[in-house]
Every structure is written in structure tokens, then in C-alpha cells.
Short mmCIF file of C-alpha atoms in Angstrom, two decimals:
data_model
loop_
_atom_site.label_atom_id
_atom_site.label_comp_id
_atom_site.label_asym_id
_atom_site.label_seq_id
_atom_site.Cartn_x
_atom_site.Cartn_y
_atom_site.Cartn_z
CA UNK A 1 141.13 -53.79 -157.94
CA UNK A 2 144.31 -53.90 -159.90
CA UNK A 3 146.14 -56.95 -160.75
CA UNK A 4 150.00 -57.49 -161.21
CA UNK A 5 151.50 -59.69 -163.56
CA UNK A 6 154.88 -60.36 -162.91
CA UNK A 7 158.34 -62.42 -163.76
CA UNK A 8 157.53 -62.23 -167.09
CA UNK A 9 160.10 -59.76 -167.44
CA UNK A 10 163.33 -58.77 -165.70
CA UNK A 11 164.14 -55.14 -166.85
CA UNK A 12 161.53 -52.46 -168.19
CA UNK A 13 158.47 -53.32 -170.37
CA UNK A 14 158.40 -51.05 -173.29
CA UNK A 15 155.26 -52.45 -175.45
CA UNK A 16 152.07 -54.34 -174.96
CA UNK A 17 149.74 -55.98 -177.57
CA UNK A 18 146.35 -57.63 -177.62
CA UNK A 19 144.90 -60.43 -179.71
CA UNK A 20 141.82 -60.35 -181.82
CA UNK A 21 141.66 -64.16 -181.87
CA UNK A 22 139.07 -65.84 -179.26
CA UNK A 23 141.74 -66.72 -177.11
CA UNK A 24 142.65 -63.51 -176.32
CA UNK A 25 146.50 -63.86 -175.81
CA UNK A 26 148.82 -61.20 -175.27
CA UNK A 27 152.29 -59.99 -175.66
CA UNK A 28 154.61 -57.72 -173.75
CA UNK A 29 158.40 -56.88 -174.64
CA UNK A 30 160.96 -55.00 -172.87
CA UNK A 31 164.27 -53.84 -172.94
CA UNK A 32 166.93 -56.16 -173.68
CA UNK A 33 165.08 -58.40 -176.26
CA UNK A 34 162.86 -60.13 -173.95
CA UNK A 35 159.10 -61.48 -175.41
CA UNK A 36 156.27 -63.16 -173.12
CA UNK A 37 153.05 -63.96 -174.13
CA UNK A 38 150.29 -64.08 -171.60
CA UNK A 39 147.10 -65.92 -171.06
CA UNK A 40 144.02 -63.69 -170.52
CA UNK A 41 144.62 -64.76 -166.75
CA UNK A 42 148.12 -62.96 -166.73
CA UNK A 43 149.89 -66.86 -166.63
CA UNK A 44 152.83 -67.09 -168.64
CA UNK A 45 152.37 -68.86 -171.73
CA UNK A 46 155.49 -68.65 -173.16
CA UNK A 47 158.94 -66.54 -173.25
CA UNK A 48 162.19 -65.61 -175.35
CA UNK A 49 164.96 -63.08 -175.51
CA UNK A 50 165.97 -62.41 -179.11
CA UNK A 51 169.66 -62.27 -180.13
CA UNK A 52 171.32 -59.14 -179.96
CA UNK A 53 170.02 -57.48 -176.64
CA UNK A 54 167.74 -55.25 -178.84
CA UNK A 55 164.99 -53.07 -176.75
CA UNK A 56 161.38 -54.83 -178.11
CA UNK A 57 159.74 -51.51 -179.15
CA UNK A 58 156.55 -52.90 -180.49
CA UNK A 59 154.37 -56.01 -180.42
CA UNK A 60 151.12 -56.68 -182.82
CA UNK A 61 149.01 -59.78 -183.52
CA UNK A 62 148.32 -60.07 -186.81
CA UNK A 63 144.55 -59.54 -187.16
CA UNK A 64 143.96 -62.30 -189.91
CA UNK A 65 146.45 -65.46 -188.54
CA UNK A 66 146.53 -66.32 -184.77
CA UNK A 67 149.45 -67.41 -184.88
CA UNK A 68 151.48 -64.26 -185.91
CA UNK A 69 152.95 -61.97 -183.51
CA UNK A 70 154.88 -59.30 -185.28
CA UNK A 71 158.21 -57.87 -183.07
CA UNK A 72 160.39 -54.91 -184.00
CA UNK A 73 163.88 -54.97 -182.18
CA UNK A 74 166.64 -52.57 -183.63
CA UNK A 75 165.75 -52.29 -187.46
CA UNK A 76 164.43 -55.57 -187.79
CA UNK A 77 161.08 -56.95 -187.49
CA UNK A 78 160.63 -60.81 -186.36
CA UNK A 79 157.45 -63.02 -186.96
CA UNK A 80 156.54 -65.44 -183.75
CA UNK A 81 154.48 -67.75 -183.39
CA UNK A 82 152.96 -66.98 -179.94
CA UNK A 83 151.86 -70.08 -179.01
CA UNK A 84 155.25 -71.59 -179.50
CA UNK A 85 158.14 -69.03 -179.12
CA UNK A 86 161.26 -70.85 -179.58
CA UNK A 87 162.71 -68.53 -182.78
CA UNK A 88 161.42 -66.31 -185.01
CA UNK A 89 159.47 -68.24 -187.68
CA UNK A 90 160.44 -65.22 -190.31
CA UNK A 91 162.83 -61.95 -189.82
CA UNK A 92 162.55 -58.69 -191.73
CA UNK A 93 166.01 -57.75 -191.62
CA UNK A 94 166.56 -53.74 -192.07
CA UNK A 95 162.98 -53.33 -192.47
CA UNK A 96 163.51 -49.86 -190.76
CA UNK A 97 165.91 -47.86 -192.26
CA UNK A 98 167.33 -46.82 -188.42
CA UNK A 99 165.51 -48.25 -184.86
CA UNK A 100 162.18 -48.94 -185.24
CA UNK A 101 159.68 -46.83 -182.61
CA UNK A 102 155.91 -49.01 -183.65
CA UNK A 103 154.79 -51.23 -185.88
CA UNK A 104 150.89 -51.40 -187.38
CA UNK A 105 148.86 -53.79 -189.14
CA UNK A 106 145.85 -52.70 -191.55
CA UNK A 107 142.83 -55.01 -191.31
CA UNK A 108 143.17 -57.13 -193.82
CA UNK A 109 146.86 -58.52 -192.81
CA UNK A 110 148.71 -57.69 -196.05
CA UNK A 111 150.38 -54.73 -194.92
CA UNK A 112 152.69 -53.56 -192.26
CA UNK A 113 153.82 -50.18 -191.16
CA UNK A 114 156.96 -49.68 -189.73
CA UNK A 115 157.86 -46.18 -187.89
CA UNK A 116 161.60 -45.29 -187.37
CA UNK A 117 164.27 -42.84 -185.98
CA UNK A 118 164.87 -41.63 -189.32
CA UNK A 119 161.34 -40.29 -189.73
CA UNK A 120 160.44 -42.90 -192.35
CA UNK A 121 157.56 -45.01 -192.90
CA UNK A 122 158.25 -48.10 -194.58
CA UNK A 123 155.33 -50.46 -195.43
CA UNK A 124 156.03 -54.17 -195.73
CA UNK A 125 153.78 -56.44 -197.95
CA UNK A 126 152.37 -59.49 -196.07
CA UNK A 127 153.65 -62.04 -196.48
CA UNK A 128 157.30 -61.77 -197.61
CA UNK A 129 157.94 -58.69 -196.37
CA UNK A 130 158.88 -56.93 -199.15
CA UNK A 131 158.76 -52.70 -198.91
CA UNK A 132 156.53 -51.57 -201.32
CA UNK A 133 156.41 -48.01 -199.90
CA UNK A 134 158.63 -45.29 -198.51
CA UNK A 135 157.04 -42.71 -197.15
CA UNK A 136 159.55 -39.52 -196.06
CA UNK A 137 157.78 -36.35 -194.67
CA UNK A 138 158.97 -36.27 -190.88
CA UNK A 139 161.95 -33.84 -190.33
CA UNK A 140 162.56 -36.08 -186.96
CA UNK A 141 161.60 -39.13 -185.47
CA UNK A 142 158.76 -40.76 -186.43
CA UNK A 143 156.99 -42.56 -183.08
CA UNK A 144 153.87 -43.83 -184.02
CA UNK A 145 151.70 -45.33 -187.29
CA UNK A 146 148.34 -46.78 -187.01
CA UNK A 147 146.11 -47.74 -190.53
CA UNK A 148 142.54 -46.54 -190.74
CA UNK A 149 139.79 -49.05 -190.12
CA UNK A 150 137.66 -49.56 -193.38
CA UNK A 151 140.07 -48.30 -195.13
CA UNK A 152 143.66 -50.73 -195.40
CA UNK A 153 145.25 -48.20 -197.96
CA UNK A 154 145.38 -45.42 -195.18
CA UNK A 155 147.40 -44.68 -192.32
CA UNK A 156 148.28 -42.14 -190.37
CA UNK A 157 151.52 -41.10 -188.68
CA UNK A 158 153.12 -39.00 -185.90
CA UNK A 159 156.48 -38.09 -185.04
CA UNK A 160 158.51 -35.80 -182.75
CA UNK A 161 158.66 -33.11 -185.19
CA UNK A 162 154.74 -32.14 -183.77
CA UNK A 163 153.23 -33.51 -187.06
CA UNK A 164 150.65 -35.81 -187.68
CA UNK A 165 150.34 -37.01 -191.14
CA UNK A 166 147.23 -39.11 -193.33
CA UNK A 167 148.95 -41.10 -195.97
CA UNK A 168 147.26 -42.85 -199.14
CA UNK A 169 149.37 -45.27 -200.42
CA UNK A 170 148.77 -44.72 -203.61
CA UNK A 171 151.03 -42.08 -203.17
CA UNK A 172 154.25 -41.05 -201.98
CA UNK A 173 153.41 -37.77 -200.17
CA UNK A 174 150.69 -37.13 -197.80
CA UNK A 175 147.06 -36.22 -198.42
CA UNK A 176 147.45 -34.09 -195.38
CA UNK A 177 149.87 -32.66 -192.54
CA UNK A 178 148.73 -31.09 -189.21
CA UNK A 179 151.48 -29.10 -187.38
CA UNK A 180 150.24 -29.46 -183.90
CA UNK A 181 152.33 -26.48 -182.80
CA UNK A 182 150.33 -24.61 -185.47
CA UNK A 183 147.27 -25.49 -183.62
CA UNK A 184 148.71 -24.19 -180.26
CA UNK A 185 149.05 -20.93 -181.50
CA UNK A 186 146.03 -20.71 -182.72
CA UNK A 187 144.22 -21.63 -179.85
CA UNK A 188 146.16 -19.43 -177.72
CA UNK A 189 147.39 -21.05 -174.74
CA UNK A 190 145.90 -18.71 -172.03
CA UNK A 191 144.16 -21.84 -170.24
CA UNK A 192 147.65 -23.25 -169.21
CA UNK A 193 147.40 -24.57 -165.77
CA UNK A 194 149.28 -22.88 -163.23
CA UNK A 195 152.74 -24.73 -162.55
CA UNK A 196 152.32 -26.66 -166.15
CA UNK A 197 155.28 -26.83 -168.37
CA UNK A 198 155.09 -24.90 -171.43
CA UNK A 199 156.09 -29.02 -173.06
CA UNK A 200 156.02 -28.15 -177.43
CA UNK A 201 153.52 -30.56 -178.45
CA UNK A 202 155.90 -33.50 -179.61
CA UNK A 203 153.62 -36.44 -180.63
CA UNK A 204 153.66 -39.67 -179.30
CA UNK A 205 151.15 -41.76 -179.82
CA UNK A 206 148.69 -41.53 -182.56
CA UNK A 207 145.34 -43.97 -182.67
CA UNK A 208 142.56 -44.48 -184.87
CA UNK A 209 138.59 -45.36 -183.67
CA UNK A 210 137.05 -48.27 -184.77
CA UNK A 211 134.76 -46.13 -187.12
CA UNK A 212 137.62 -44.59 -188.93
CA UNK A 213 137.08 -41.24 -189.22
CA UNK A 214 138.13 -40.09 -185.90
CA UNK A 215 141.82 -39.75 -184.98
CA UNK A 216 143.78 -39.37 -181.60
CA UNK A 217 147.05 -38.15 -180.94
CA UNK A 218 148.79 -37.85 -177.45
CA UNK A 219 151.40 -35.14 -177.39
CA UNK A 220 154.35 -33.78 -175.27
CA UNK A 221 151.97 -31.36 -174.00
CA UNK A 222 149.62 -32.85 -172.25
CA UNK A 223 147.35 -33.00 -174.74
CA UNK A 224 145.52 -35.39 -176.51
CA UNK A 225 144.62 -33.49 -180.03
CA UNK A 226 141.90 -35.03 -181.90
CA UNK A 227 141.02 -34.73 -185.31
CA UNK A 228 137.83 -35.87 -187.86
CA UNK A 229 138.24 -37.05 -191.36
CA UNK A 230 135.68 -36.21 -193.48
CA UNK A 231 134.57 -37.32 -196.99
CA UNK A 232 137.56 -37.22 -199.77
CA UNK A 233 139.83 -38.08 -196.37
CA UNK A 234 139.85 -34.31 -195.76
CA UNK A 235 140.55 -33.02 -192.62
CA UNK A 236 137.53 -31.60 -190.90
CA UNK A 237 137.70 -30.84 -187.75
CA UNK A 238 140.08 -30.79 -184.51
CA UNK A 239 140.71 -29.99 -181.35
CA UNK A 240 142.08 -31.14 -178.17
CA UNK A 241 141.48 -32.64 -174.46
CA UNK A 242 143.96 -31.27 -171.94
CA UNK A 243 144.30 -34.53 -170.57
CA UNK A 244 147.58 -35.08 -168.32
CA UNK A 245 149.46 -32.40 -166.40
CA UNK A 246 152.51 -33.81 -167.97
CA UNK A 247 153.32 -35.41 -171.64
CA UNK A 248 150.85 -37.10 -172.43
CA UNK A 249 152.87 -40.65 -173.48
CA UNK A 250 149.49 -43.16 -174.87
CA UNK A 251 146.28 -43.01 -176.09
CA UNK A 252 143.96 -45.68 -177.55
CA UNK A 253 140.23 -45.88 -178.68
CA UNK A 254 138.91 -48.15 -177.62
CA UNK A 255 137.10 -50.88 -179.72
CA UNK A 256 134.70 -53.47 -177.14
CA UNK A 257 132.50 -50.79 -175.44
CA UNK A 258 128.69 -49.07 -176.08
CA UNK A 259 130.55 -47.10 -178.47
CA UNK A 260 133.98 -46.15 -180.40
CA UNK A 261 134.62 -42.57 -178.93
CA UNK A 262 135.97 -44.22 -175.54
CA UNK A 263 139.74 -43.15 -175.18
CA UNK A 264 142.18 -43.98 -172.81
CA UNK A 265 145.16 -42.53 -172.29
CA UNK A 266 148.28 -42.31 -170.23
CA UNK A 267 150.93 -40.19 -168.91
CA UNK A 268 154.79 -39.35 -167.53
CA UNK A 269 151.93 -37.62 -164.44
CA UNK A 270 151.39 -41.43 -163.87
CA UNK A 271 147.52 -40.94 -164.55
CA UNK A 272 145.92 -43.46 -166.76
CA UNK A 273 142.24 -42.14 -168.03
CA UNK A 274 139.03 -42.71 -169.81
CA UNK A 275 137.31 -40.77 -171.61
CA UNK A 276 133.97 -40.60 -173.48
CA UNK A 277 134.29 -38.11 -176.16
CA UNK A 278 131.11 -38.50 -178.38
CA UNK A 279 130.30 -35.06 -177.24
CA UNK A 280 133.48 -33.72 -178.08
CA UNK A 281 133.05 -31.21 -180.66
CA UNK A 282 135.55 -32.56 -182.67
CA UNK A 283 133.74 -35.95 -182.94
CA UNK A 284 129.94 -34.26 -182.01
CA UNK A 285 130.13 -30.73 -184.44
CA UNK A 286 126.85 -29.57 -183.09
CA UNK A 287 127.73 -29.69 -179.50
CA UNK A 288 128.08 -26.33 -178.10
CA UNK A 289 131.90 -26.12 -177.32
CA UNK A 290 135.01 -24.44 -178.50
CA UNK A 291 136.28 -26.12 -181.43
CA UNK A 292 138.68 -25.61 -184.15
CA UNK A 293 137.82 -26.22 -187.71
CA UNK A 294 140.80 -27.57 -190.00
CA UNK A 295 143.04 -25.06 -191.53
CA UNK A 296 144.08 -21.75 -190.10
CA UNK A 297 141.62 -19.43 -189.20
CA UNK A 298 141.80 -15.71 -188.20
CA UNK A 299 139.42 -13.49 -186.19
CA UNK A 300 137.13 -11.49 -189.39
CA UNK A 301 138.21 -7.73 -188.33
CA UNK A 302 138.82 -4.77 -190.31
CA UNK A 303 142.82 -3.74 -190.79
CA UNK A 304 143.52 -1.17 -188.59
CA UNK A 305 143.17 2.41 -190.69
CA UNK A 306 139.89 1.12 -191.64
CA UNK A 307 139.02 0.64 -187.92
CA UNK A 308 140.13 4.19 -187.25
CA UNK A 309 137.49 4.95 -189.81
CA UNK A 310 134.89 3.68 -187.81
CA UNK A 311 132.58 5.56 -185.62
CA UNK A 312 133.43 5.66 -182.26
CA UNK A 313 129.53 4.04 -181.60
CA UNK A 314 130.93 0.89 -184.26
CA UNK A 315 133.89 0.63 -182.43
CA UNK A 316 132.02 0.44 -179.14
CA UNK A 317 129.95 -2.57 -180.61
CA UNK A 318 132.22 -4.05 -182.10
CA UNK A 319 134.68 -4.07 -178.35
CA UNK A 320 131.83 -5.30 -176.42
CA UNK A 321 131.27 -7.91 -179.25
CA UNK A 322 134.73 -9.34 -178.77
CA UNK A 323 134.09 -9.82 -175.23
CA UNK A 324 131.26 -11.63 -175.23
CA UNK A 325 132.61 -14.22 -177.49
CA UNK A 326 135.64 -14.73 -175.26
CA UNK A 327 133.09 -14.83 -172.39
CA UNK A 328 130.96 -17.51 -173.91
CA UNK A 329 134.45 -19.34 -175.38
CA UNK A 330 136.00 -19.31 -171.38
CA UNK A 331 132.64 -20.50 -170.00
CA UNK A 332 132.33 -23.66 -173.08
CA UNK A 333 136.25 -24.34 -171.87
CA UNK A 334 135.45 -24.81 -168.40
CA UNK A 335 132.41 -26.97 -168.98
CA UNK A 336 134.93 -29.00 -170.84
CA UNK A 337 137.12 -29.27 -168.19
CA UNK A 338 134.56 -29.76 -165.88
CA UNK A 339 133.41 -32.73 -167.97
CA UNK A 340 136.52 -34.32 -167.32
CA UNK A 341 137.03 -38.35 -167.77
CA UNK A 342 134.83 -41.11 -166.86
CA UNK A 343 137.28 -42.70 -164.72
CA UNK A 344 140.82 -41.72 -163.96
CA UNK A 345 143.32 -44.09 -162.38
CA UNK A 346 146.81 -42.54 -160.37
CA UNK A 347 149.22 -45.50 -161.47
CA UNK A 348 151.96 -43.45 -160.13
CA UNK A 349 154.24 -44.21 -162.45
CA UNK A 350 155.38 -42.89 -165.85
CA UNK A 351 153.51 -44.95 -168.62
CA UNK A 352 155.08 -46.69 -171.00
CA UNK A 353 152.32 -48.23 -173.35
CA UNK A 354 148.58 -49.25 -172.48
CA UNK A 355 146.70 -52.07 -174.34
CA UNK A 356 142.44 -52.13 -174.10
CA UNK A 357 141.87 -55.70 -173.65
CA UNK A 358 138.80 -57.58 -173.11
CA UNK A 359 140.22 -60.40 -170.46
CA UNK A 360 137.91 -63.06 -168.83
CA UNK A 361 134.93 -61.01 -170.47
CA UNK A 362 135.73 -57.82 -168.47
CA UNK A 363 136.59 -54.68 -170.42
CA UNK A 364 140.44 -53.89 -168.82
CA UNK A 365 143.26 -51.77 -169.93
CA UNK A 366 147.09 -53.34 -169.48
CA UNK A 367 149.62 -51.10 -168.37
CA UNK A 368 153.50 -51.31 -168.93
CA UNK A 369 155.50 -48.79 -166.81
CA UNK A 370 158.98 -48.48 -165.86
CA UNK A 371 159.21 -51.59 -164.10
CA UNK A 372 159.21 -55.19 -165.33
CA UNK A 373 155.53 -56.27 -164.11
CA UNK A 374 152.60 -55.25 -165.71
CA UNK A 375 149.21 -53.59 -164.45
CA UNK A 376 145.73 -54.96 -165.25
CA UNK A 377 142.65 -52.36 -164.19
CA UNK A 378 139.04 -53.13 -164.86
CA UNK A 379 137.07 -50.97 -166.79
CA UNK A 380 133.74 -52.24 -165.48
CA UNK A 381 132.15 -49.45 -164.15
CA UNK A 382 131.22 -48.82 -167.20
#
């Protein structure tokens, strides 16, 4: 079932993008400074390398004028036109202040979000490209950025120093910061599957649903750790799906099926996967599952010379207590596991990005791996 497109590149593709526009184009870069834009049929509509032999590290259509493709190579940012790639029709020159790692639009078009090695977040004003923001919180690289939907004056970012961030722009520091190692912790990691690597929870790839209040953010370990906004952009709830048996390198709601809690996601295990979380407790509250409510949170016990004060019949209770919760918590954990994705795909090889794409009216998902073709697999079961 799954398609190759190929000679559009000759060395590793690093990024793919998607279209909005109803002709559905796409774009792929790779290492080296090479750009191709692709039909919805995988024919090659157009290439160019850029000068300077720069890796392409991300590629996004503008969501507001078709014929804007936004490329970040080095610490610059060019604007294409994708249905005529011959130069750059604009170039943001330093608009990161080291390599850029992703780019994002917000909805609207006017602003652009540019992720670097430094750990900054610049954001660009459209057009022009002036930076009207610098946002400095990550202690390391900063990987990924994606706006909310609804809301074009919030974005969230993720970097390798395990934090995920929800910026207003309004402002200069961040309305929030998860530590995903934090969460670990927490959590306890007694559920690690034998033979796993104990991978600290570096994050990746951070994505937003359609609806805006639910966030996704594929981590070093495995992981995908999810998280709800609530009202005031407060952070609600999170949790997690244990979703690769290795980093876990992409993940991306999905926007064109029956609903906006469809991730996929992929991996250095070479898995790419689907999943349907709008049971998930972290999107679903009042499903009966394991969850973790935002902020830190502590088992409600006594200290211990109070404990000693207890009878020995309260003490008693109070044991067999304990176990039943962790009873009932490892029993909800399995039926998560056991829940498991709606479809999972072995690419066998690591995954570099994955773009959902409607193409020829079927629901697909584009995959860019360590080699210069790219894979096309059908979502249509669904």
C-alpha cells in the first residue's frame, strides 16, 4: 500500500510540509540545501538547492497566501514561491540567532516562529520580517514551536532541555513551563518495558490539535506526553502514551478526520502510528484511567511519628488501602496499553519528520527518513 516518491532528493530528507490551499502541494527539504515541491500525485513540480549547502530544517506554507513557502537553512529563513522556485522571493537573514531547528506559522499569517540552537524563540512579523519578540527560557536547544489554533498570540515550545513551554506574546516570559522529567518522577517509572532504555525525556516535537486546547509532545523517551489547556491558558491536565520503544522523534494531530484527537507519531524504532486519543484522560477527564493533574502532587499520608501514633488496626487499613489503589492504577495502565493505536505501520527506518496530508482525497501521512525518497501510507481504514 505504500508509495515512494523519489529523485526529488539526492542526500537525506530532513522536513516535510503540507499545503492548506486546494491544490494541495507539498514541500520536502534535505540536507545540503535542496527544496522540491510535489504535486498531490508525488510528481515533481519544481526544485532548487539554496546557496551555501545549508541542511533545510523546516518547510511551512503559509496558511493565508498560496504562494508562500517559508524555508529555514542555517540562521536564515527564505520565502519561495512554490509554484515557481527559481530564488528566494524574500530572505530573513539571521532571523535565528544560531541554526534554526522549525519554523511555525499562526493562523492568521502575520507571525512566524522561529526555534534555534541557542534555545531562543524569535517571532518574525509577516510581512517584512521584522522580530518583534525574543523569547529566552530554554537552557538548551530549542527543537520545536507550533502556535495555538484560535488563538494567533500563543505558542508553545519544546526543547532538549525536557521543557515544554506556553508563551503569550504579550509577554516576554512564559505563562507556563512543564519539566517533563518532573513528570517522570512523578509517575514513577515502574512500567518500563523490559530491555527499554532509561532515554531522559528530551523533547522533540511538540504539536497542537485543531481545537486548541490539547497539546502533544514526542520525547526522547518514548513517550508522547500530552497536556490540556484550560480556561485562563492554565495548564490542566497531562499525561502520557508510551508510544515507541525508542525516542519518540514526531508527532502530529491530525486536522481532516471524524475528529481532532487523531495523533500520529513516529520513531528512531522505525514505527509510524495512529492514535485516537479522545478517551485519553488527558483529553477525556472522566474516563476511568490513570492520569496526572498539572502541578506536583504527593500521596495525602500522615508524616511518619504521627503514623507511629496510629493504631495498629489504622495502620492495617490504611496498608491495604494503598494496595488497592496501586491495584486498580496497574489494571487502568494495562487497559491503556492494551488500547494501543488504531493502526501502526513498521517503516523500518528512523523517522525524520511526518506530514498528515489529505492527497487525491485520501487521508495519508508523508514520511521523510534517512534516505532521499519519501513514503506515502494511506490512512483509509479509517
Amino acid at each position: 500500500m505504500a508509495r515512494q516518491w523519489s529523485e526529488g532528493h539526492s542526500t537525506s530528507i530532513l522536513c516535510v510540509g503540507a499545503s492548506p490551499g486546494p491544490e494541495g502541494l507539498l514541500a520536502s527539504g534535505s540536507e545540503a540545501g535542496d527544496v522540491t515541491v510535489w504535486s498531490q500525485e508525488g510528481t515533481i513540480i519544481g526544485r532548487l538547492t539554496l546557496p551555501g549547502d545549508e541542511d533545510i530544517t523546516s518547510v511551512v506554507f503559509s496558511p493565508t497566501a498560496p504562494n508562500q513557502l517559508y524555508v529555514s537553512h542555517g540562521d536564515n529563513v527564505s520565502v519561495l514561491d512554490p509554484r515557481n522556485l527559481k530564488g528566494h522571493m524574500e530572505r530573513f537573514q539571521g532571523a535565528g540567532e544560531e541554526e534554526i531547528n522549525a519554523l511555525a506559522l499562526n493562523e492568521t499569517g502575520s507571525s512566524l516562529a522561529v526555534a534555534d540552537d541557542s534555545g531562543a524563540v524569535r517571532v518574525l512579523e509577516l510581512p517584512g520580517g521584522k522580530v518583534c519578540r525574543t523569547l529566552r527560557r530554554h537552557t538548551n536547544i530549542c527543537s520545536s514551536v507550533a502556535f495555538r489554533p484560535h488563538r494567533p498570540n500563543n505558542l508553545v515550545s519544546a526543547g532538549l532541555d525536557m521543557q515544554v513551554m506556553l508563551w503569550g506574546l504579550q509577554k516576554t516570559r512564559p505563562l507556563w513551563t512543564l519539566n517533563l522529567q518532573d513528570f517522570i518522577e512523578e509517575e514513577g517509572d515502574h512500567q518500563q518495558r523490559p530491555g527499554q532504555l532509561f532515554n531522559p525525556p528530551l523533547a522533540h516535537c511538540v504539536s497542537v490539535a485543531s481545537c486548541g486546547n490539547i497539546m502533544g509532545c514526542a520525547a526522547e523517551d518514548g513517550r508522547v506526553h500530552l497536556m490540556q489547556i484550560g480556561s485562563g491558558s492554565k495548564l490542566e491536565q497531562q499525561g502520557a502514551v508510551k508510544a515507541h520503544s525508542q525516542g519518540a522523534s514526531q508527532a502530529h494531530f491530525v486536522s481532516f478526520l471524524s475528529h481532532p484527537y487523531y495523533l500520529v507519531t513516529g520513531g528512531n524504532d522505525g514505527r509510524v502510528a495512529l492514535w485516537d486519543l479522545s478517551k485519553h484522560p488527558v483529553v477525556c477527564p472522566e474516563a476511568k484511567a490513570k492520569t496526572k493533574v498539572a502541578g506536583p502532587q504527593r500521596r495525602k499520608g500522615k508524616s511518619k511519628a504521627k503514623r507511629k501514633e496510629q493504631s495498629q488496626h489504622e495502620a492495617k487499613a490504611e496498608k491495604k488501602e494503598e494496595g488497592e489503589d496501586e491495584a486498580t492504577a496497574g489494571a487502568e495502565e494495562v487497559m491503556e496499553e492494551k488500547s494501543g493505536p488504531k493502526l501502526s505501520i513498521s517503516h523500518g527506518d528512523k523517522v525524520n519528520w511526518l506530514c498528515p496530508a489529505v492527497l487525491k482525497g485520501k487521508p495519508s501521512v508523508v514520511i521523510a527518513d534517512q534516505s532521499p525518497s519519501l513514503t506515502v501510507y494511506p490512512l483509509s481504514q479509517l
